[in-house]
Each structure stands twice: as C-alpha cells, then as structure tokens.
Amino acid sequence: VVQLVESGGGSVQAGGSLRLSCEISGFTFDDSQMGWYRQARANECKLLATIEGEKGEKVKYWIGPVEGRFTISRDSAKKMVYLQMNNLKPEDTAVYYCALKGGWPEDCTAPTKHGTWGRGTQVTVTS
C-alpha cells in the first residue's frame, strides 16, 4: 500500500545538475520524516538529507560532501519530495533512494526497520 517512486536520475557530466523526485502514496505525508539516501556500492549506504514538517521546515544534511550542493525540499500538496543536486562530481555516482524513515537511528537501517524504501534511481556522473 505504501509506495515511494523515485525519478529524475540519469547520466551527467561533472559540474552538471539533476533534480530527483519522489512520489509518495499510502501514508500520511505531512507529519512524516522523509529522507534521501545513496548507495555507491552494495555494502555502502549513506543518509544524505532528511525533511519533516508540513511545509518542510525541518531540514538536515547528514554528510559533509553534499552540503552546499544538494537541497532537499517537499511539496505536501503534490505529495512529492525532491533532491536538487548541483555541481555533481564523479564520486556522487550511486543509486539514490527516497524513504519513509520511520524512526531511529540516523542511518540506512532505519527505513528497513521502521519505514519504507523506494526502488531507487541511478545517478551517474562522468568526468
């Protein structure tokens, strides 16, 4: 019933931009904490950013390499969460996931334990 569907990934040259979208259905969106994660390798998953509040007023970035380049936002009326990615670098290459976080801790185990993952969208940055 709960569904999160990512889109907007693709292949871009270093320095380019992409905007990822996550369409959400099946749960109350306005009071839920949503997150963007990325997985560059099978055993490596990182929480990038979280957002909560009806108007997305509570935002936090969790890893230094994305600060100043990535921006998380939400549109509650459209039930969408976005990740704007600017000045992309080859090291940003990964599968990007949105998720209903569902609780603690602040890492990739939280959606698995308490929430819901989207299917992911591939982002590839070439030099």
C-alpha atoms as a PDB file:
ATOM      1  CA  VAL A   1       0.000   0.000   0.000  1.00  0.00           C
ATOM      2  CA  VAL A   2       2.799   2.416   0.917  1.00  0.00           C
ATOM      3  CA  GLN A   3       4.648   3.437  -2.227  1.00  0.00           C
ATOM      4  CA  LEU A   4       7.589   5.698  -2.945  1.00  0.00           C
ATOM      5  CA  VAL A   5       8.684   6.079  -6.551  1.00  0.00           C
ATOM      6  CA  GLU A   6      11.881   7.913  -7.472  1.00  0.00           C
ATOM      7  CA  SER A   7      12.583   9.520 -10.815  1.00  0.00           C
ATOM      8  CA  GLY A   8      14.955  12.016 -12.368  1.00  0.00           C
ATOM      9  CA  GLY A   9      18.178  10.061 -12.352  1.00  0.00           C
ATOM     10  CA  GLY A  10      20.455   9.751 -15.330  1.00  0.00           C
ATOM     11  CA  SER A  11      23.949  10.360 -16.610  1.00  0.00           C
ATOM     12  CA  VAL A  12      25.512  13.819 -16.491  1.00  0.00           C
ATOM     13  CA  GLN A  13      28.949  15.327 -16.833  1.00  0.00           C
ATOM     14  CA  ALA A  14      30.788  16.601 -13.788  1.00  0.00           C
ATOM     15  CA  GLY A  15      29.534  20.036 -12.858  1.00  0.00           C
ATOM     16  CA  GLY A  16      26.037  19.342 -14.109  1.00  0.00           C
ATOM     17  CA  SER A  17      22.782  19.172 -12.192  1.00  0.00           C
ATOM     18  CA  LEU A  18      19.900  16.788 -11.652  1.00  0.00           C
ATOM     19  CA  ARG A  19      16.648  17.044  -9.747  1.00  0.00           C
ATOM     20  CA  LEU A  20      15.387  13.824  -8.223  1.00  0.00           C
ATOM     21  CA  SER A  21      11.721  13.409  -7.391  1.00  0.00           C
ATOM     22  CA  CYS A  22       9.938  11.017  -5.067  1.00  0.00           C
ATOM     23  CA  GLU A  23       6.211  10.487  -5.459  1.00  0.00           C
ATOM     24  CA  ILE A  24       4.574   9.251  -2.286  1.00  0.00           C
ATOM     25  CA  SER A  25       1.308   7.476  -1.569  1.00  0.00           C
ATOM     26  CA  GLY A  26      -0.248   5.289   1.090  1.00  0.00           C
ATOM     27  CA  PHE A  27       0.696   7.142   4.271  1.00  0.00           C
ATOM     28  CA  THR A  28       0.323  10.482   5.991  1.00  0.00           C
ATOM     29  CA  PHE A  29       2.942  12.674   4.388  1.00  0.00           C
ATOM     30  CA  ASP A  30       2.804  15.953   6.272  1.00  0.00           C
ATOM     31  CA  ASP A  31       3.916  14.613   9.656  1.00  0.00           C
ATOM     32  CA  SER A  32       6.375  12.049   8.318  1.00  0.00           C
ATOM     33  CA  GLN A  33      10.142  12.390   8.176  1.00  0.00           C
ATOM     34  CA  MET A  34      11.411  11.662   4.698  1.00  0.00           C
ATOM     35  CA  GLY A  35      14.980  11.042   3.672  1.00  0.00           C
ATOM     36  CA  TRP A  36      17.230  10.764   0.664  1.00  0.00           C
ATOM     37  CA  TYR A  37      19.941   8.102   0.721  1.00  0.00           C
ATOM     38  CA  ARG A  38      22.524   6.876  -1.730  1.00  0.00           C
ATOM     39  CA  GLN A  39      24.348   3.609  -2.228  1.00  0.00           C
ATOM     40  CA  ALA A  40      27.506   3.647  -4.308  1.00  0.00           C
ATOM     41  CA  ARG A  41      28.364   0.024  -3.573  1.00  0.00           C
ATOM     42  CA  ALA A  42      26.408  -2.931  -2.295  1.00  0.00           C
ATOM     43  CA  ASN A  43      27.801  -2.599   1.231  1.00  0.00           C
ATOM     44  CA  GLU A  44      27.804   1.193   1.377  1.00  0.00           C
ATOM     45  CA  CYS A  45      24.682   3.221   2.070  1.00  0.00           C
ATOM     46  CA  LYS A  46      24.572   6.760   3.418  1.00  0.00           C
ATOM     47  CA  LEU A  47      21.826   9.020   4.652  1.00  0.00           C
ATOM     48  CA  LEU A  48      22.122  12.325   2.798  1.00  0.00           C
ATOM     49  CA  ALA A  49      19.295  14.527   3.997  1.00  0.00           C
ATOM     50  CA  THR A  50      16.034  14.474   5.927  1.00  0.00           C
ATOM     51  CA  ILE A  51      12.978  16.690   5.860  1.00  0.00           C
ATOM     52  CA  GLU A  52       9.875  16.930   8.008  1.00  0.00           C
ATOM     53  CA  GLY A  53       7.094  19.313   8.899  1.00  0.00           C
ATOM     54  CA  GLU A  54       4.052  20.269   6.896  1.00  0.00           C
ATOM     55  CA  LYS A  55       5.985  22.826   4.870  1.00  0.00           C
ATOM     56  CA  GLY A  56       9.331  21.084   5.051  1.00  0.00           C
ATOM     57  CA  GLU A  57      10.583  23.479   7.694  1.00  0.00           C
ATOM     58  CA  LYS A  58      12.870  20.943   9.381  1.00  0.00           C
ATOM     59  CA  VAL A  59      15.766  20.042   7.121  1.00  0.00           C
ATOM     60  CA  LYS A  60      19.091  18.460   7.947  1.00  0.00           C
ATOM     61  CA  TYR A  61      22.037  17.289   5.880  1.00  0.00           C
ATOM     62  CA  TRP A  62      23.943  14.317   7.218  1.00  0.00           C
ATOM     63  CA  ILE A  63      27.178  14.118   5.256  1.00  0.00           C
ATOM     64  CA  GLY A  64      29.606  16.921   4.554  1.00  0.00           C
ATOM     65  CA  PRO A  65      30.239  16.248   0.844  1.00  0.00           C
ATOM     66  CA  VAL A  66      26.668  17.215  -0.131  1.00  0.00           C
ATOM     67  CA  GLU A  67      26.345  20.421   1.891  1.00  0.00           C
ATOM     68  CA  GLY A  68      26.132  23.454  -0.346  1.00  0.00           C
ATOM     69  CA  ARG A  69      25.460  21.332  -3.423  1.00  0.00           C
ATOM     70  CA  PHE A  70      22.323  19.311  -2.611  1.00  0.00           C
ATOM     71  CA  THR A  71      18.982  20.676  -1.444  1.00  0.00           C
ATOM     72  CA  ILE A  72      16.077  18.636  -0.117  1.00  0.00           C
ATOM     73  CA  SER A  73      12.556  20.015  -0.341  1.00  0.00           C
ATOM     74  CA  ARG A  74       8.955  18.850  -0.278  1.00  0.00           C
ATOM     75  CA  ASP A  75       5.619  19.776  -1.762  1.00  0.00           C
ATOM     76  CA  SER A  76       2.933  18.409   0.529  1.00  0.00           C
ATOM     77  CA  ALA A  77       0.088  19.299  -1.822  1.00  0.00           C
ATOM     78  CA  LYS A  78       1.666  17.188  -4.549  1.00  0.00           C
ATOM     79  CA  LYS A  79       2.945  14.538  -2.119  1.00  0.00           C
ATOM     80  CA  MET A  80       6.434  14.916  -3.537  1.00  0.00           C
ATOM     81  CA  VAL A  81       9.931  15.106  -2.097  1.00  0.00           C
ATOM     82  CA  TYR A  82      12.789  16.482  -4.163  1.00  0.00           C
ATOM     83  CA  LEU A  83      16.555  16.422  -4.124  1.00  0.00           C
ATOM     84  CA  GLN A  84      18.181  19.136  -6.200  1.00  0.00           C
ATOM     85  CA  MET A  85      21.777  18.192  -6.939  1.00  0.00           C
ATOM     86  CA  ASN A  86      24.137  20.820  -8.316  1.00  0.00           C
ATOM     87  CA  ASN A  87      27.809  20.759  -9.231  1.00  0.00           C
ATOM     88  CA  LEU A  88      27.764  16.992  -9.424  1.00  0.00           C
ATOM     89  CA  LYS A  89      31.013  15.093  -9.054  1.00  0.00           C
ATOM     90  CA  PRO A  90      32.022  11.579 -10.147  1.00  0.00           C
ATOM     91  CA  GLU A  91      32.010  10.484  -6.513  1.00  0.00           C
ATOM     92  CA  ASP A  92      28.289  11.273  -6.402  1.00  0.00           C
ATOM     93  CA  THR A  93      27.644   8.304  -8.682  1.00  0.00           C
ATOM     94  CA  ALA A  94      25.258   5.974  -6.869  1.00  0.00           C
ATOM     95  CA  VAL A  95      21.747   4.659  -6.694  1.00  0.00           C
ATOM     96  CA  TYR A  96      19.654   7.275  -4.920  1.00  0.00           C
ATOM     97  CA  TYR A  97      16.717   6.258  -2.765  1.00  0.00           C
ATOM     98  CA  CYS A  98      13.973   8.135  -1.036  1.00  0.00           C
ATOM     99  CA  ALA A  99      12.458   6.590   2.051  1.00  0.00           C
ATOM    100  CA  LEU A 100       9.953   6.989   4.797  1.00  0.00           C
ATOM    101  CA  LYS A 101      12.440   6.950   7.636  1.00  0.00           C
ATOM    102  CA  GLY A 102      10.097   5.563  10.264  1.00  0.00           C
ATOM    103  CA  GLY A 103      12.340   6.115  13.284  1.00  0.00           C
ATOM    104  CA  TRP A 104      15.900   5.888  14.588  1.00  0.00           C
ATOM    105  CA  PRO A 105      18.821   5.579  14.015  1.00  0.00           C
ATOM    106  CA  GLU A 106      20.076   8.165  11.544  1.00  0.00           C
ATOM    107  CA  ASP A 107      21.474   5.676   9.086  1.00  0.00           C
ATOM    108  CA  CYS A 108      20.324   3.285   6.393  1.00  0.00           C
ATOM    109  CA  THR A 109      18.936   0.755   8.841  1.00  0.00           C
ATOM    110  CA  ALA A 110      16.042   2.951   9.927  1.00  0.00           C
ATOM    111  CA  PRO A 111      13.796   2.569   6.853  1.00  0.00           C
ATOM    112  CA  THR A 112      14.454  -1.158   6.839  1.00  0.00           C
ATOM    113  CA  LYS A 113      13.477  -1.494  10.492  1.00  0.00           C
ATOM    114  CA  HIS A 114      10.683   1.033  10.741  1.00  0.00           C
ATOM    115  CA  GLY A 115       9.842   2.598   7.402  1.00  0.00           C
ATOM    116  CA  THR A 116       9.698   2.062   3.669  1.00  0.00           C
ATOM    117  CA  TRP A 117      12.212   2.302   0.823  1.00  0.00           C
ATOM    118  CA  GLY A 118      11.641   3.462  -2.693  1.00  0.00           C
ATOM    119  CA  ARG A 119      13.047   1.426  -5.555  1.00  0.00           C
ATOM    120  CA  GLY A 120      15.885   3.856  -6.307  1.00  0.00           C
ATOM    121  CA  THR A 121      17.110   5.802  -9.314  1.00  0.00           C
ATOM    122  CA  GLN A 122      20.593   5.619 -10.809  1.00  0.00           C
ATOM    123  CA  VAL A 123      22.752   8.736 -10.954  1.00  0.00           C
ATOM    124  CA  THR A 124      25.975   8.530 -12.944  1.00  0.00           C
ATOM    125  CA  VAL A 125      28.405  11.436 -13.109  1.00  0.00           C
ATOM    126  CA  THR A 126      31.156  11.302 -15.717  1.00  0.00           C
ATOM    127  CA  SER A 127      34.382  13.272 -15.738  1.00  0.00           C
END
